[in-house]
Amino acid sequence: MKLDARVPAGPLADKWMSLRDHLKLVSPANKRKRSIIVVGTGLAGGAAAASLGEMGYRVKAFCYQDSARRAHSIAAQGGINAAKNYQNDGDSVFRLFYDTIKGGDFRAREANVYRLAEVSNAIIDQCVAQGIPFAREYGGTLANRSFGGAQVSRTFYARGQTGQQLLLGAYSALNAQVAAGTVVVHPRTEMLDLVVVDGRARGIITRDMVSGAVECHVGDAVLLATGGYSNVYFLSTNAKGCNVTAVWRAHRRGAGFANPCFTQIHPTCIPQAGDYQSKLTLMSESLRNDGRVWVPIAEGDDRAPGDIPEAERDYYLERIYPAFGNLAPRDISSRAAKRMCDEGRGVGPGKRGVYLDFAEAIGRLGENVIRARYGNLFDMYERITGENPYRAPMRIYPAPHYTMGGLWVDYYLMSTIPGLFVLGEANFSDHGANRLGASALMQGLADGYFVAPYTLGEYLAGAKLEEVSPAHEACRATLHEVDQRTARLLGVRGSRTVDSFHRELGMLMLDRCGMSRTAEGLTEAIAAIGRLREAFWHEVKVPGAGAELNQELEKAGRVADHFELAELMCRDALARDESCGGHFREEHQTPDGEALRDDESFCNVTVWEHRGEGAEPAAHVESLEFETVQLAQRSYK
Amino acid sequence: MKLTLHVWRQKDARDPGGFKTYQLEDVTTHMSFLEMLDVLNQDLITAGEDPVAFDHDCREGVCGACGFVINGVAHGDQKGSTVCQLHMRHFADGDEVTIEPWRAKAFPVLRDLVVDRSAFDRILTAGGFISVRTGSAPEANSIPIPSEAAEHAMDFAECIGCGACVASCPNSAAMLFVGAKIAHLGLLPQGQPERERRALAMVEAMEREAFGSCTNYRACEAVCPKEISISGIARMNKDFRRALLSGSNRASGKRR
Ligand SMILES: Cc1cc2nc3c(=O)[nH]c(=O)nc-3n(C[C@H](O)[C@H](O)[C@H](O)COP(=O)(O)OP(=O)(O)OC[C@H]3O[C@@H](n4cnc5c(N)ncnc54)[C@H](O)[C@@H]3O)c2cc1C
Ligand code: SF4
Ligand code: FES
């Protein structure tokens, strides 16, 4: 597997614009002849499909929901970063770049992250022009809030529904192109495999989720923007349908998978309430602007929070990280919460929780100000827990939330399969070992609006692409494999439900490949996953048939892929014998319990190559060169 | 607690469908309504029956995927909430709960509680956007917008496209949904250039679908999980009338 990141030469700040000046162009007449497949209609896919349609390409867009508007991006609450420096607090493109690369614990590619910061401002312009009702100051200019891991205020937001508004903006741009006839959207259509012809990505196999019909769609390039894989943990903040299938199937067809073990466990989520729990709900990190995190000083203190006097509380983030306090980055905050609970100082049922307390802020600012800032989040909390957070502190606990790992892409966002581009959370590119808040929305829209539409042109202009039809041998063979797989899932006719397997896998992963990891635990996990996967293929019960709306069948296919991914995650976590960002190997920590990187051996990206059923995957390495930033121990103290 | 569920079962669009009754024994108050259905489905699968199909995704009240009628009320009777945000603490031991899909000609049932809401997408495709090519936008702060105007637009922009408004309307009208988009964009300076053309195109598209007309029942507003105000409908009617009068009577933009 050849890993050439194709980073343009020249000073960091000039790379992107000078590349753009020299990218090959596709003539308008040729654009009309090119057909592009975009899988995913979230921020990344929706923005890309709309922009490519505007440029004149013929685009087919796919999503598994009943409408493109419902992609998981819709659930993002807190906001989106940009380097506008509207607050005049010293922000700049360089500073956003630096914070993001430091936040990722120096495990991301400099040039990609710089480009992300560079295009961030154009994203805000674009979104405002689309009619996104961002929050404003009384003077009519745009408002900002602060987010974890930054000392400037650069996050743009629309109440607690920033992702919703950004996605509806991208969806409206997509609709304009549907009206113009350049884009056709296929909702309720799931990609189940990738078609590779002569070493290039040329199509996908899909299943119509209403009729069950399996089909092949061909194109000149395929863009995957299918989101992250946090649902490998079963309980996560992701939407129930989020899955790894599209990415995993592409991996099995030759796309390298980078840093699968880099996952983010978000510190502020509502703790699990029972065994029937189906997902975990995020409480936006923006709450940490005004909420103070604490646990009782004494172990096993069962008093109600209001009965615990100030002197007997431990505001541990403020104590350990005085410079950032409650706004310490996510990986650090999550681990600290876990440590408090491991010490027996957790609160609430099951003692897996810490307090997020607004009493001080309500006293200082008044309940109305807090209601205006976070009203919908407080309502959501109350709806779910039945407790009123204006009266008593919220209880929170970390939950799987985001996956930094994903398919490896070069500077052009192309994977190791020519013609297969990967955008948004599905790729690995910009967040290293930990993502800072409000940067995923930025990345999705950067990739979709401002990067892939340009770099794709370079590929198309330079590639000689033969005509391919769905009758092509490669299409027929791949389709046949998909049919066989479906038949196999339906044919097991065992006695255990898909969910019961998924839950068991999730618990295992959270325990062994979650907030902290050890060589021993990971080795055991790899064996246990193998056993569970074996059991799955012998005991799973998938009711119904293939040629109908069958939600259990959909889930079964996804869980089968999650098993394979889970194993690779553990292998990757085992191979990365250091701690960095969200990847915390207990063997490697500083005396005060922080992640201890090993830059000598691991200043790199691990890229896994699939080598066939039953064969061990091969690890390749892209080493990361830091020309501009100095590698330092990340300190938020 | 124990519950008796009467659930609408329908194999596909052609099947006439009907209610089936199920007993659930161990429902806890912390469960969400959808988690209660998950538990039912696990039981059904284990017993060799087909699970109840229902749309859902975010389970946080924002994607708009979920939605069905509970005891006659769209999304159940917790105000300002989707079914995924409804918790079982609002029910009591021994309750009988009737669950059925949205009923509207424009939303045909696909299976059990799953309906086809693509008519909504078609209406928005007709004009629910501001035309601005990627990369052609002016500097964001060059258009100051009073905070109140942005907030007012946001009140309408919050619509999640769930379809409860249509399902609860005796006429199956889609006015609240369409009005919400027209109001959102019409309240902002960026939305002005296409304002009339948008109203015309969207109303025409709405009339092409099998939705009924609004006769001011206000049932939509009462069930809307995002509490969208019917003042959006007035804005839609105003923009539509203005468009007719000013003669921008073609969605194609040709003025006479
Ligand atoms: C609760 C929550 C809050 C968040 N808040 C923030 C925030 O405040 N700020 C921030 O920056 N980030 C936030 N994030 C992260 C951010 O929302 C996501 O990382 C981002 O939206 C991902 O966008 P995407 O376009 O890559 O993928 P998604 O939005 O996940 O879209 C994936 C698309 O792919 C489609 N798809 C997937 N698989 C298939 C398949 N096999 N076949 C066909 N289609 C498929 C789906 O239908 C969907 O259209 C949050 C995440 C969560 C879970
Ligand atoms: S107006 Fe309200 S009820 Fe109607 S689709 Fe929008 S959110 Fe749902
Ligand atoms: S599942 Fe998303 S709104 Fe209910």
PDB file of C-alpha atoms in Angstrom, chain A residues 346-500:
ATOM      1  CA  GLY A 346     -19.043   9.328  41.653  1.00  0.00           C
ATOM      2  CA  VAL A 347     -22.639  10.460  42.203  1.00  0.00           C
ATOM      3  CA  GLY A 348     -26.138   9.314  41.282  1.00  0.00           C
ATOM      4  CA  PRO A 349     -27.486   5.816  40.649  1.00  0.00           C
ATOM      5  CA  GLY A 350     -24.620   3.383  39.989  1.00  0.00           C
ATOM      6  CA  LYS A 351     -22.140   6.086  41.033  1.00  0.00           C
ATOM      7  CA  ARG A 352     -21.041   6.669  37.461  1.00  0.00           C
ATOM      8  CA  GLY A 353     -21.651  10.389  37.330  1.00  0.00           C
ATOM      9  CA  VAL A 354     -20.292  13.808  38.338  1.00  0.00           C
ATOM     10  CA  TYR A 355     -22.127  17.073  38.935  1.00  0.00           C
ATOM     11  CA  LEU A 356     -22.331  19.941  36.469  1.00  0.00           C
ATOM     12  CA  ASP A 357     -23.540  22.765  38.626  1.00  0.00           C
ATOM     13  CA  PHE A 358     -25.078  26.051  37.513  1.00  0.00           C
ATOM     14  CA  ALA A 359     -25.897  27.480  40.937  1.00  0.00           C
ATOM     15  CA  GLU A 360     -22.989  29.923  40.860  1.00  0.00           C
ATOM     16  CA  ALA A 361     -23.815  31.127  37.333  1.00  0.00           C
ATOM     17  CA  ILE A 362     -27.526  31.463  38.135  1.00  0.00           C
ATOM     18  CA  GLY A 363     -26.566  33.502  41.207  1.00  0.00           C
ATOM     19  CA  ARG A 364     -24.225  35.719  39.198  1.00  0.00           C
ATOM     20  CA  LEU A 365     -26.263  36.156  36.001  1.00  0.00           C
ATOM     21  CA  GLY A 366     -29.805  35.301  37.017  1.00  0.00           C
ATOM     22  CA  GLU A 367     -31.939  32.396  35.893  1.00  0.00           C
ATOM     23  CA  ASN A 368     -33.161  34.291  32.836  1.00  0.00           C
ATOM     24  CA  VAL A 369     -29.723  34.662  31.345  1.00  0.00           C
ATOM     25  CA  ILE A 370     -29.013  30.979  31.864  1.00  0.00           C
ATOM     26  CA  ARG A 371     -32.388  30.122  30.373  1.00  0.00           C
ATOM     27  CA  ALA A 372     -31.657  32.242  27.312  1.00  0.00           C
ATOM     28  CA  ARG A 373     -28.284  30.563  26.832  1.00  0.00           C
ATOM     29  CA  TYR A 374     -29.151  26.960  27.509  1.00  0.00           C
ATOM     30  CA  GLY A 375     -32.925  26.751  27.902  1.00  0.00           C
ATOM     31  CA  ASN A 376     -33.441  23.998  25.367  1.00  0.00           C
ATOM     32  CA  LEU A 377     -30.614  21.905  26.852  1.00  0.00           C
ATOM     33  CA  PHE A 378     -32.037  22.290  30.329  1.00  0.00           C
ATOM     34  CA  ASP A 379     -35.466  21.271  29.035  1.00  0.00           C
ATOM     35  CA  MET A 380     -33.975  18.253  27.326  1.00  0.00           C
ATOM     36  CA  TYR A 381     -32.211  17.245  30.526  1.00  0.00           C
ATOM     37  CA  GLU A 382     -35.405  17.529  32.501  1.00  0.00           C
ATOM     38  CA  ARG A 383     -37.399  15.603  29.926  1.00  0.00           C
ATOM     39  CA  ILE A 384     -34.969  12.704  30.038  1.00  0.00           C
ATOM     40  CA  THR A 385     -34.152  12.551  33.744  1.00  0.00           C
ATOM     41  CA  GLY A 386     -37.242  14.064  35.314  1.00  0.00           C
ATOM     42  CA  GLU A 387     -34.946  16.380  37.340  1.00  0.00           C
ATOM     43  CA  ASN A 388     -34.893  20.174  37.158  1.00  0.00           C
ATOM     44  CA  PRO A 389     -31.353  21.462  36.526  1.00  0.00           C
ATOM     45  CA  TYR A 390     -32.254  24.995  37.592  1.00  0.00           C
ATOM     46  CA  ARG A 391     -32.804  23.590  41.096  1.00  0.00           C
ATOM     47  CA  ALA A 392     -30.224  20.802  41.397  1.00  0.00           C
ATOM     48  CA  PRO A 393     -26.984  20.221  39.484  1.00  0.00           C
ATOM     49  CA  MET A 394     -27.025  18.072  36.360  1.00  0.00           C
ATOM     50  CA  ARG A 395     -25.418  14.665  36.541  1.00  0.00           C
ATOM     51  CA  ILE A 396     -23.097  13.880  33.660  1.00  0.00           C
ATOM     52  CA  TYR A 397     -20.765  11.105  32.582  1.00  0.00           C
ATOM     53  CA  PRO A 398     -18.552  10.554  29.522  1.00  0.00           C
ATOM     54  CA  ALA A 399     -19.958   8.741  26.474  1.00  0.00           C
ATOM     55  CA  PRO A 400     -18.562   7.667  23.094  1.00  0.00           C
ATOM     56  CA  HIS A 401     -19.176  10.535  20.754  1.00  0.00           C
ATOM     57  CA  TYR A 402     -16.857  10.995  17.811  1.00  0.00           C
ATOM     58  CA  THR A 403     -14.286   8.998  15.889  1.00  0.00           C
ATOM     59  CA  MET A 404     -11.124  10.747  14.749  1.00  0.00           C
ATOM     60  CA  GLY A 405      -9.967   7.631  12.932  1.00  0.00           C
ATOM     61  CA  GLY A 406     -11.352   6.808   9.518  1.00  0.00           C
ATOM     62  CA  LEU A 407     -10.312   6.073   5.982  1.00  0.00           C
ATOM     63  CA  TRP A 408      -6.872   7.401   5.163  1.00  0.00           C
ATOM     64  CA  VAL A 409      -6.887  10.278   2.684  1.00  0.00           C
ATOM     65  CA  ASP A 410      -4.173  12.377   1.109  1.00  0.00           C
ATOM     66  CA  TYR A 411      -4.183  16.168   0.925  1.00  0.00           C
ATOM     67  CA  TYR A 412      -6.720  15.887  -1.914  1.00  0.00           C
ATOM     68  CA  LEU A 413      -9.034  13.839   0.334  1.00  0.00           C
ATOM     69  CA  MET A 414      -8.523  10.825  -1.879  1.00  0.00           C
ATOM     70  CA  SER A 415      -8.177   7.406  -0.247  1.00  0.00           C
ATOM     71  CA  THR A 416      -5.730   4.719  -1.286  1.00  0.00           C
ATOM     72  CA  ILE A 417      -8.264   3.681  -3.945  1.00  0.00           C
ATOM     73  CA  PRO A 418      -8.020   6.163  -6.832  1.00  0.00           C
ATOM     74  CA  GLY A 419     -11.356   7.847  -7.411  1.00  0.00           C
ATOM     75  CA  LEU A 420     -12.594   7.172  -3.880  1.00  0.00           C
ATOM     76  CA  PHE A 421     -12.725  10.408  -1.886  1.00  0.00           C
ATOM     77  CA  VAL A 422     -13.623  10.496   1.788  1.00  0.00           C
ATOM     78  CA  LEU A 423     -15.066  13.538   3.545  1.00  0.00           C
ATOM     79  CA  GLY A 424     -16.159  14.609   7.011  1.00  0.00           C
ATOM     80  CA  GLU A 425     -16.066  12.345  10.026  1.00  0.00           C
ATOM     81  CA  ALA A 426     -15.569   9.326   7.780  1.00  0.00           C
ATOM     82  CA  ASN A 427     -11.969  10.308   7.010  1.00  0.00           C
ATOM     83  CA  PHE A 428      -9.127  10.527   9.508  1.00  0.00           C
ATOM     84  CA  SER A 429      -7.574  13.741   8.455  1.00  0.00           C
ATOM     85  CA  ASP A 430      -7.794  16.737  10.734  1.00  0.00           C
ATOM     86  CA  HIS A 431      -8.305  15.943  14.383  1.00  0.00           C
ATOM     87  CA  GLY A 432      -5.390  13.722  15.304  1.00  0.00           C
ATOM     88  CA  ALA A 433      -5.895  11.901  18.567  1.00  0.00           C
ATOM     89  CA  ASN A 434      -8.545  14.202  19.987  1.00  0.00           C
ATOM     90  CA  ARG A 435     -11.022  16.603  18.431  1.00  0.00           C
ATOM     91  CA  LEU A 436     -11.745  20.004  19.883  1.00  0.00           C
ATOM     92  CA  GLY A 437     -15.358  21.087  20.221  1.00  0.00           C
ATOM     93  CA  ALA A 438     -16.997  22.857  17.270  1.00  0.00           C
ATOM     94  CA  SER A 439     -14.414  21.605  14.810  1.00  0.00           C
ATOM     95  CA  ALA A 440     -16.268  18.657  13.260  1.00  0.00           C
ATOM     96  CA  LEU A 441     -18.943  20.849  11.739  1.00  0.00           C
ATOM     97  CA  MET A 442     -16.161  23.067  10.437  1.00  0.00           C
ATOM     98  CA  GLN A 443     -14.353  20.115   8.922  1.00  0.00           C
ATOM     99  CA  GLY A 444     -17.460  18.612   7.348  1.00  0.00           C
ATOM    100  CA  LEU A 445     -18.345  21.846   5.619  1.00  0.00           C
ATOM    101  CA  ALA A 446     -14.737  22.631   4.690  1.00  0.00           C
ATOM    102  CA  ASP A 447     -14.375  19.250   3.005  1.00  0.00           C
ATOM    103  CA  GLY A 448     -17.769  19.471   1.348  1.00  0.00           C
ATOM    104  CA  TYR A 449     -17.951  23.066   0.164  1.00  0.00           C
ATOM    105  CA  PHE A 450     -14.367  24.110  -0.242  1.00  0.00           C
ATOM    106  CA  VAL A 451     -11.967  21.211  -0.673  1.00  0.00           C
ATOM    107  CA  ALA A 452     -13.354  18.144  -2.430  1.00  0.00           C
ATOM    108  CA  PRO A 453     -15.139  20.044  -5.223  1.00  0.00           C
ATOM    109  CA  TYR A 454     -11.759  21.433  -6.299  1.00  0.00           C
ATOM    110  CA  THR A 455      -9.523  18.436  -5.754  1.00  0.00           C
ATOM    111  CA  LEU A 456     -11.995  16.118  -7.461  1.00  0.00           C
ATOM    112  CA  GLY A 457     -11.566  18.133 -10.663  1.00  0.00           C
ATOM    113  CA  GLU A 458      -7.852  17.429 -10.643  1.00  0.00           C
ATOM    114  CA  TYR A 459      -8.549  13.698 -10.465  1.00  0.00           C
ATOM    115  CA  LEU A 460     -11.188  13.715 -13.195  1.00  0.00           C
ATOM    116  CA  ALA A 461      -9.153  15.878 -15.532  1.00  0.00           C
ATOM    117  CA  GLY A 462      -6.145  13.629 -15.138  1.00  0.00           C
ATOM    118  CA  ALA A 463      -7.751  10.186 -15.239  1.00  0.00           C
ATOM    119  CA  LYS A 464      -8.623   8.184 -18.316  1.00  0.00           C
ATOM    120  CA  LEU A 465     -11.929   6.626 -17.372  1.00  0.00           C
ATOM    121  CA  GLU A 466     -13.518   3.946 -19.531  1.00  0.00           C
ATOM    122  CA  GLU A 467     -17.277   3.776 -19.779  1.00  0.00           C
ATOM    123  CA  VAL A 468     -18.632   1.439 -17.087  1.00  0.00           C
ATOM    124  CA  SER A 469     -22.227   0.175 -16.958  1.00  0.00           C
ATOM    125  CA  PRO A 470     -24.007  -1.748 -14.183  1.00  0.00           C
ATOM    126  CA  ALA A 471     -23.711  -4.779 -16.469  1.00  0.00           C
ATOM    127  CA  HIS A 472     -19.920  -4.679 -16.073  1.00  0.00           C
ATOM    128  CA  GLU A 473     -18.489  -7.870 -14.663  1.00  0.00           C
ATOM    129  CA  ALA A 474     -17.108  -6.144 -11.547  1.00  0.00           C
ATOM    130  CA  CYS A 475     -20.536  -4.655 -10.799  1.00  0.00           C
ATOM    131  CA  ARG A 476     -22.278  -7.978 -11.213  1.00  0.00           C
ATOM    132  CA  ALA A 477     -19.741  -9.824  -9.092  1.00  0.00           C
ATOM    133  CA  THR A 478     -19.926  -7.289  -6.250  1.00  0.00           C
ATOM    134  CA  LEU A 479     -23.708  -7.304  -6.364  1.00  0.00           C
ATOM    135  CA  HIS A 480     -23.690 -11.061  -6.145  1.00  0.00           C
ATOM    136  CA  GLU A 481     -21.501 -10.927  -3.033  1.00  0.00           C
ATOM    137  CA  VAL A 482     -23.936  -8.510  -1.410  1.00  0.00           C
ATOM    138  CA  ASP A 483     -26.843 -10.816  -2.171  1.00  0.00           C
ATOM    139  CA  GLN A 484     -24.986 -13.751  -0.681  1.00  0.00           C
ATOM    140  CA  ARG A 485     -24.197 -11.866   2.459  1.00  0.00           C
ATOM    141  CA  THR A 486     -27.835 -10.883   2.944  1.00  0.00           C
ATOM    142  CA  ALA A 487     -28.887 -14.469   2.390  1.00  0.00           C
ATOM    143  CA  ARG A 488     -26.347 -15.609   4.945  1.00  0.00           C
ATOM    144  CA  LEU A 489     -27.603 -13.162   7.581  1.00  0.00           C
ATOM    145  CA  LEU A 490     -31.200 -14.233   7.014  1.00  0.00           C
ATOM    146  CA  GLY A 491     -30.228 -17.872   6.909  1.00  0.00           C
ATOM    147  CA  VAL A 492     -28.699 -18.199  10.379  1.00  0.00           C
ATOM    148  CA  ARG A 493     -32.154 -18.377  12.000  1.00  0.00           C
ATOM    149  CA  GLY A 494     -30.643 -18.547  15.473  1.00  0.00           C
ATOM    150  CA  SER A 495     -32.175 -17.481  18.754  1.00  0.00           C
ATOM    151  CA  ARG A 496     -30.410 -14.260  19.821  1.00  0.00           C
ATOM    152  CA  THR A 497     -31.399 -10.787  18.664  1.00  0.00           C
ATOM    153  CA  VAL A 498     -29.045  -8.478  16.804  1.00  0.00           C
ATOM    154  CA  ASP A 499     -29.273  -5.928  19.610  1.00  0.00           C
ATOM    155  CA  SER A 500     -28.167  -8.388  22.247  1.00  0.00           C
TER     156      SER A 500
END
